Amino acid sequence: MAMFLIVGGAGYIGSHMVKHLASHGHDVVVLDDLSSGHRKSVVAGKFIQGDLGDQDLIEEIFSTSKIDCVMHFAAFSLVGESVELPLNYYHNNTAKTTSLLMAMARHGVDKFILSSTAAVYGEPENLPILETEPTEPTNPYGRSKIFIEEILEDCDTAHGLKHISLRYFNAAGASKEGEIGEDHSPETHLIPLVLQVALGQREYIEIYGTDWDTPDGTCIRDYIHVMDLAEAHILAAQRLMEGGESGVYNLGCQSGYSVREIISIVREITGKPIPAVESDRRPGDPARLVASSEKIKSELGWNPRYDDPERIIATAWRWHSANPRGYSDV
Ligand SMILES: NC(=O)c1ccc[n+]([C@@H]2O[C@H](COP(=O)([O-])OP(=O)(O)OC[C@H]3O[C@@H](n4cnc5c(N)ncnc54)[C@H](O)[C@@H]3O)[C@@H](O)[C@H]2O)c1
């Protein structure tokens, strides 16, 4: 069993990671400043409220806990906000990560897993997207992440830091037991937004563009269940602990679903009508983003269990319908 530091472990994906690690018998220390996370979502481990950029606090954590591996989920991740406030993103996402890496180097902690993103690819030319596709992010959020990926490579060369960057596509769903789930404010992700319509919290779902070059004219995205993401992190950590090399892996389900398809599945699962309003395209939205996840399947043996959108949405609906106001209801 190992000891993990989960930075950003009170967030949506981090909290599912904490639960998954604990269910595998690992020890977990969670660091989160609760800027967007929820204390109630941390169902296991030792919780420390604090900022990733607080060097004294980070120093204390590494001095008092023998951390084997760091998983780093903490970030600001609103693309539009990153365009308006780029320095906040470079400071929180990139600069503060370098303080964490410096502390790790001082304490000889040499295993690191990064929550990276499909946004590093920008508007890819080839589909499904392979890890070898050029990284040309179109916004500061995506750049703040690719910078970290590059810094990690330098740290490997200089200090032997072994790292895996996991480029997530669209995370969705909730733990199957239903006690934790997604609660972002503001919410920008399609599935929870459509579920808010089902709950009567929004009048309609807005569809941005119906004239894309896709079969039904709406954008296509690749959805991955949050627990399949968590499992991929465990496989990545195992690989590093066995002495494996650093690497970069996509995490998606390799099948894309259009906005209209997602809305229609939500109608079926919830039995609600879900009014939709068609609007103009948003600048910078690619028509299709679909990952190839063959590399992580073949190299790390990842095998997603929730590889259809019905199952993903069913777990999300269970959480949202039981907790319509998110963690305020827990
Ligand atoms: N949700 C997705 O679909 C998705 C897709 C691609 C990549 N990602 C990446 O995955 C990670 C997790 O995403 P999420 O949806 O769980 O986000 P989230 O906002 O729910 O979680 C991020 C957590 O980090 C914490 N945090 C932020 N800055 C911090 C700081 N300076 N110090 C300490 N804690 C801090 C927040 O309080 C929050 O609990 C992020 O890095 C995000 O960029 C998410």
Coordinates of C-alpha atoms and ligand atoms in Angstrom, one line a residue:
M1 CA 0.0 0.0 0.0
A2 CA 1.2 3.5 -0.7
M3 CA 0.7 7.0 0.6
F4 CA -0.7 9.5 -1.9
L5 CA -0.9 13.3 -1.8
I6 CA -4.0 14.3 -3.7
V7 CA -3.8 18.0 -4.5
G8 CA -7.3 19.3 -5.4
G9 CA -8.9 16.2 -3.8
A10 CA -12.0 18.1 -2.8
G11 CA -12.9 18.8 -6.4
Y12 CA -15.1 16.7 -8.7
I13 CA -12.5 14.3 -10.1
G14 CA -10.1 14.5 -7.1
S15 CA -12.8 13.5 -4.6
H16 CA -13.7 10.4 -6.7
M17 CA -9.9 9.6 -6.8
V18 CA -9.7 9.8 -3.0
K19 CA -12.6 7.4 -2.6
H20 CA -11.1 5.0 -5.2
L21 CA -7.7 5.0 -3.6
A22 CA -9.1 4.5 -0.1
S23 CA -11.2 1.6 -1.4
H24 CA -7.9 0.0 -2.6
G25 CA -6.5 0.3 0.9
H26 CA -4.1 3.2 0.1
D27 CA -3.4 6.1 2.5
V28 CA -4.4 9.5 1.3
V29 CA -3.5 13.1 2.3
V30 CA -5.8 15.7 0.6
L31 CA -4.7 19.3 0.1
D32 CA -7.4 21.6 -1.2
D33 CA -8.1 25.3 -0.7
L34 CA -11.8 24.8 -1.4
S35 CA -11.8 27.6 -4.0
S36 CA -14.1 25.4 -6.0
G37 CA -14.1 22.1 -4.1
H38 CA -16.3 20.8 -1.3
R39 CA -15.2 19.6 2.1
K40 CA -18.1 17.2 2.2
S41 CA -16.9 15.5 -1.0
V42 CA -13.7 14.2 0.7
V43 CA -14.9 10.8 2.1
A44 CA -11.6 9.4 3.2
G45 CA -8.0 10.3 4.1
K46 CA -6.6 13.3 6.0
F47 CA -7.9 16.6 4.8
I48 CA -5.8 19.8 4.9
Q49 CA -7.3 23.0 3.8
G50 CA -4.7 25.2 2.1
D51 CA -3.2 26.6 -1.0
L52 CA -0.9 24.7 -3.3
G53 CA 1.2 27.8 -3.5
D54 CA 1.7 28.0 0.3
Q55 CA 5.3 26.8 0.4
D56 CA 5.5 26.4 4.2
L57 CA 2.4 24.3 4.2
I58 CA 3.7 22.1 1.4
E59 CA 7.0 21.7 3.2
E60 CA 5.2 20.6 6.3
I61 CA 3.2 18.1 4.4
F62 CA 6.3 16.4 2.9
S63 CA 8.1 16.6 6.2
T64 CA 5.4 14.9 8.2
S65 CA 3.9 12.4 5.7
K66 CA 6.0 9.9 3.7
I67 CA 4.4 10.6 0.4
D68 CA 5.1 8.0 -2.4
C69 CA 3.2 9.7 -5.2
V70 CA 1.5 13.0 -5.9
M71 CA -1.7 13.3 -8.0
H72 CA -2.3 16.8 -9.0
F73 CA -5.9 17.8 -9.8
A74 CA -5.9 21.4 -8.5
A75 CA -6.5 24.0 -11.2
F76 CA -8.7 26.7 -12.5
S77 CA -10.4 25.2 -15.5
L78 CA -12.9 27.6 -17.1
V79 CA -11.8 28.3 -20.6
G80 CA -13.6 31.6 -21.1
E81 CA -12.3 32.9 -17.8
S82 CA -8.8 31.9 -18.7
V83 CA -9.0 34.2 -21.8
E84 CA -10.1 37.1 -19.6
L85 CA -7.8 36.5 -16.7
P86 CA -4.8 34.6 -18.2
L87 CA -2.4 35.5 -15.4
N88 CA -4.6 33.9 -12.8
Y89 CA -4.4 30.7 -14.8
Y90 CA -0.7 30.8 -15.3
H91 CA -0.2 31.6 -11.6
N92 CA -2.6 29.1 -10.1
N93 CA -2.1 26.3 -12.6
T94 CA 1.5 26.6 -13.7
A95 CA 3.5 28.7 -11.2
K96 CA 2.1 27.1 -8.1
T97 CA 2.7 23.7 -9.6
T98 CA 6.4 24.5 -9.8
S99 CA 6.5 25.2 -6.0
L100 CA 5.0 21.8 -5.5
L101 CA 7.6 20.2 -7.8
M102 CA 10.4 22.0 -6.0
A103 CA 9.2 20.7 -2.6
M104 CA 9.0 17.2 -4.1
A105 CA 12.5 17.4 -5.4
R106 CA 13.8 18.6 -1.9
H107 CA 12.1 15.6 -0.3
G108 CA 13.0 13.0 -2.9
V109 CA 9.4 12.4 -3.9
D110 CA 9.7 11.3 -7.5
K111 CA 6.3 10.1 -8.8
F112 CA 3.7 12.6 -10.1
I113 CA 0.5 12.3 -12.0
L114 CA -1.0 15.3 -13.7
S115 CA -4.6 16.1 -14.7
S116 CA -4.0 17.4 -18.1
T117 CA -6.6 18.1 -20.7
A118 CA -7.8 17.6 -24.3
A119 CA -7.5 21.4 -24.5
V120 CA -3.8 21.0 -25.1
Y121 CA -4.6 19.9 -28.6
G122 CA -6.5 23.0 -29.6
E123 CA -8.3 22.3 -32.9
P124 CA -6.8 19.0 -33.9
E125 CA -6.5 18.0 -37.6
N126 CA -6.8 14.2 -37.2
L127 CA -9.4 12.1 -35.5
P128 CA -9.4 10.2 -33.3
I129 CA -6.8 12.3 -31.5
L130 CA -3.5 10.5 -30.9
E131 CA -1.0 11.6 -28.2
T132 CA 1.3 12.4 -31.2
E133 CA -1.0 15.1 -32.5
P134 CA 0.6 18.6 -32.2
T135 CA -0.2 20.4 -29.0
E136 CA -1.4 23.9 -30.0
P137 CA -3.8 25.1 -27.3
T138 CA -6.1 27.9 -28.3
N139 CA -6.5 29.4 -24.8
P140 CA -4.5 30.2 -21.7
Y141 CA -6.2 27.3 -19.8
G142 CA -4.8 24.7 -22.3
R143 CA -1.4 26.5 -22.4
S144 CA -1.2 26.5 -18.5
K145 CA -1.4 22.7 -18.7
I146 CA 1.0 22.1 -21.6
F147 CA 3.5 24.3 -19.8
I148 CA 3.3 21.9 -16.8
E149 CA 3.7 18.9 -19.1
E150 CA 6.9 20.4 -20.5
I151 CA 8.2 21.4 -17.0
L152 CA 7.7 17.8 -15.9
E153 CA 9.9 16.6 -18.8
D154 CA 12.6 18.9 -17.7
C155 CA 12.3 17.7 -14.1
D156 CA 12.6 14.1 -15.3
T157 CA 15.8 15.0 -17.0
A158 CA 17.2 17.0 -14.1
H159 CA 15.9 15.1 -11.0
G160 CA 14.6 11.8 -12.3
L161 CA 11.0 12.9 -11.6
K162 CA 8.8 10.1 -13.1
H163 CA 5.5 11.5 -14.2
I164 CA 2.4 10.6 -16.2
S165 CA 0.2 13.3 -17.8
L166 CA -3.3 12.2 -18.3
R167 CA -5.1 14.2 -21.0
Y168 CA -8.8 13.9 -20.0
F169 CA -11.6 14.5 -22.5
N170 CA -15.0 15.2 -21.0
A171 CA -15.3 13.8 -17.4
A172 CA -18.8 13.0 -16.4
G173 CA -20.9 10.8 -14.1
A174 CA -20.7 10.1 -10.4
S175 CA -19.7 7.3 -8.0
K176 CA -22.1 4.4 -8.4
E177 CA -22.9 4.5 -4.7
G178 CA -24.2 8.0 -5.3
E179 CA -22.7 9.7 -2.3
I180 CA -20.4 12.0 -4.3
G181 CA -20.8 13.7 -7.6
E182 CA -20.3 16.8 -9.7
D183 CA -21.0 20.2 -8.2
H184 CA -19.3 23.0 -10.1
S185 CA -20.3 26.7 -9.8
P186 CA -20.6 28.0 -12.4
E187 CA -21.5 24.8 -14.2
T188 CA -20.2 24.7 -17.8
H189 CA -20.3 21.0 -18.6
L190 CA -23.0 19.7 -20.9
I191 CA -24.3 16.7 -19.0
P192 CA -24.9 18.5 -15.6
L193 CA -26.4 21.4 -17.5
V194 CA -28.9 19.2 -19.2
L195 CA -29.7 17.5 -15.9
Q196 CA -30.3 20.9 -14.4
V197 CA -33.0 21.4 -17.1
A198 CA -34.4 18.0 -16.1
L199 CA -34.5 19.2 -12.4
G200 CA -36.4 22.4 -13.4
Q201 CA -33.4 24.6 -12.4
R202 CA -32.9 25.8 -16.0
E203 CA -35.7 26.5 -18.5
Y204 CA -33.8 25.0 -21.5
I205 CA -30.5 23.8 -22.7
E206 CA -28.7 26.0 -25.3
I207 CA -27.2 24.2 -28.3
Y208 CA -24.3 26.3 -29.7
G209 CA -24.4 25.7 -33.4
T210 CA -26.5 23.3 -35.4
D211 CA -24.6 23.6 -38.7
W212 CA -21.4 21.9 -37.8
D213 CA -20.0 19.3 -40.2
T214 CA -21.4 16.4 -38.1
P215 CA -24.3 14.0 -38.8
D216 CA -26.8 16.0 -36.8
G217 CA -25.1 19.4 -37.1
T218 CA -24.2 19.6 -33.4
C219 CA -20.7 19.3 -31.8
I220 CA -19.4 15.9 -30.9
R221 CA -17.5 15.2 -27.7
D222 CA -15.9 12.2 -26.0
Y223 CA -17.3 11.5 -22.5
I224 CA -15.4 9.5 -19.9
H225 CA -16.8 8.3 -16.5
V226 CA -15.1 9.8 -13.5
M227 CA -14.5 6.4 -11.9
D228 CA -12.8 5.1 -15.1
L229 CA -10.6 8.2 -14.8
A230 CA -9.8 7.3 -11.2
E231 CA -8.9 3.7 -12.3
A232 CA -6.6 5.1 -14.9
H233 CA -4.7 7.0 -12.2
I234 CA -4.3 3.9 -10.2
L235 CA -2.8 2.1 -13.2
A236 CA -0.5 5.0 -13.9
A237 CA 0.7 5.1 -10.3
Q238 CA 1.3 1.4 -10.3
R239 CA 3.4 1.7 -13.5
L240 CA 5.5 4.4 -11.9
M241 CA 5.9 2.4 -8.7
E242 CA 7.1 -0.6 -10.7
G243 CA 9.9 1.6 -12.1
G244 CA 8.0 2.5 -15.4
E245 CA 8.9 5.4 -17.5
S246 CA 7.2 8.8 -17.7
G247 CA 4.5 9.2 -20.3
V248 CA 1.5 11.0 -21.7
Y249 CA -1.9 9.3 -22.3
N250 CA -5.2 10.4 -23.6
L251 CA -8.3 9.4 -21.6
G252 CA -11.5 9.2 -23.4
C253 CA -13.9 6.5 -24.6
Q254 CA -13.0 6.8 -28.3
S255 CA -16.6 7.3 -29.3
G256 CA -18.1 10.7 -29.8
Y257 CA -21.6 11.8 -28.9
S258 CA -23.3 14.9 -30.3
V259 CA -25.0 17.5 -28.2
R260 CA -28.4 16.3 -29.5
E261 CA -27.6 12.7 -28.7
I262 CA -26.7 13.6 -25.1
I263 CA -30.0 15.6 -24.7
S264 CA -32.0 12.7 -26.1
I265 CA -30.3 10.2 -23.7
V266 CA -31.1 12.6 -20.8
R267 CA -34.8 12.7 -22.0
E268 CA -34.9 8.9 -21.9
I269 CA -33.2 8.5 -18.6
T270 CA -35.1 11.2 -16.7
G271 CA -38.4 11.0 -18.5
K272 CA -38.4 14.9 -18.7
P273 CA -39.0 16.8 -21.9
I274 CA -35.7 19.0 -21.8
P275 CA -36.5 22.0 -24.0
A276 CA -33.6 23.0 -26.2
V277 CA -32.8 26.4 -27.8
E278 CA -30.6 26.6 -30.8
S279 CA -28.0 29.4 -30.8
D280 CA -25.0 30.5 -32.8
R281 CA -21.7 28.7 -32.7
R282 CA -19.3 29.8 -30.0
P283 CA -15.9 31.0 -31.3
G284 CA -13.2 28.4 -30.8
D285 CA -15.4 25.4 -30.4
P286 CA -14.0 22.5 -32.5
A287 CA -16.7 20.4 -34.3
R288 CA -15.4 17.1 -33.0
L289 CA -13.1 16.1 -30.2
V290 CA -12.7 12.4 -29.9
A291 CA -9.7 10.7 -28.3
S292 CA -7.8 7.6 -29.2
S293 CA -7.2 5.9 -25.9
E294 CA -5.5 2.9 -27.5
K295 CA -2.1 3.9 -25.9
I296 CA -3.3 3.7 -22.3
K297 CA -5.3 0.5 -23.0
S298 CA -2.3 -1.3 -24.6
E299 CA 0.5 0.1 -22.3
L300 CA -1.3 0.3 -18.9
G301 CA -4.1 -2.2 -19.5
W302 CA -6.8 0.4 -18.9
N303 CA -10.3 -0.9 -19.6
P304 CA -13.1 1.6 -19.1
R305 CA -16.2 0.0 -17.5
Y306 CA -18.7 2.9 -18.3
D307 CA -18.0 3.1 -22.0
D308 CA -21.5 4.1 -23.1
P309 CA -23.2 7.5 -22.4
E310 CA -26.4 5.9 -20.9
R311 CA -24.5 4.4 -18.0
I312 CA -22.4 7.6 -17.5
I313 CA -25.6 9.7 -17.5
A314 CA -27.5 7.3 -15.3
T315 CA -24.9 7.7 -12.5
A316 CA -24.9 11.5 -12.9
W317 CA -28.7 11.6 -12.7
R318 CA -28.7 9.5 -9.6
W319 CA -26.4 12.0 -7.9
H320 CA -28.2 15.1 -9.2
S321 CA -31.7 13.9 -8.5
A322 CA -30.8 13.0 -4.9
N323 CA -28.8 16.2 -4.4
P324 CA -30.4 18.9 -6.6
R325 CA -28.4 21.6 -4.8
G326 CA -25.2 19.6 -4.9
Y327 CA -23.2 19.5 -1.7
S328 CA -25.6 22.0 0.0
D329 CA -28.0 19.0 0.2
V330 CA -25.4 16.5 1.5
Ligands
LIG1 N1 -13.8 18.0 -15.4 C1 -13.3 17.8 -16.7 O1 -14.1 17.4 -17.6 C2 -11.9 18.0 -16.9 C3 -11.4 17.7 -18.3 C4 -10.1 17.9 -18.5 C5 -9.2 18.2 -17.5 N2 -9.7 18.4 -16.2 C6 -8.7 18.8 -15.2 O2 -8.9 17.9 -14.1 C7 -8.7 18.6 -12.9 C8 -9.8 18.4 -11.9 O3 -11.0 18.9 -12.6 P1 -12.4 19.0 -11.8 O4 -13.5 19.1 -12.8 O5 -12.4 18.0 -10.7 O6 -12.2 20.5 -11.2 P2 -12.7 21.1 -9.8 O7 -12.7 22.5 -9.9 O8 -13.9 20.4 -9.3 O9 -11.5 20.6 -8.8 C9 -10.3 21.4 -8.7 C10 -10.0 21.4 -7.2 O10 -8.7 22.1 -7.0 C11 -8.9 23.0 -5.9 N3 -7.9 24.0 -6.1 C12 -7.8 24.9 -7.2 N4 -6.7 25.7 -7.0 C13 -6.1 25.3 -5.8 C14 -5.0 25.8 -5.1 N5 -4.2 26.8 -5.6 N6 -4.6 25.2 -4.0 C15 -5.4 24.1 -3.5 N7 -6.4 23.7 -4.1 C16 -6.8 24.3 -5.3 C17 -10.3 23.4 -5.9 O11 -10.8 23.9 -4.7 C18 -11.0 22.2 -6.4 O12 -11.4 21.4 -5.3 C19 -8.3 20.0 -13.2 O13 -6.9 20.1 -13.2 C20 -8.9 20.2 -14.6 O14 -8.1 21.1 -15.3 C21 -11.0 18.3 -15.9

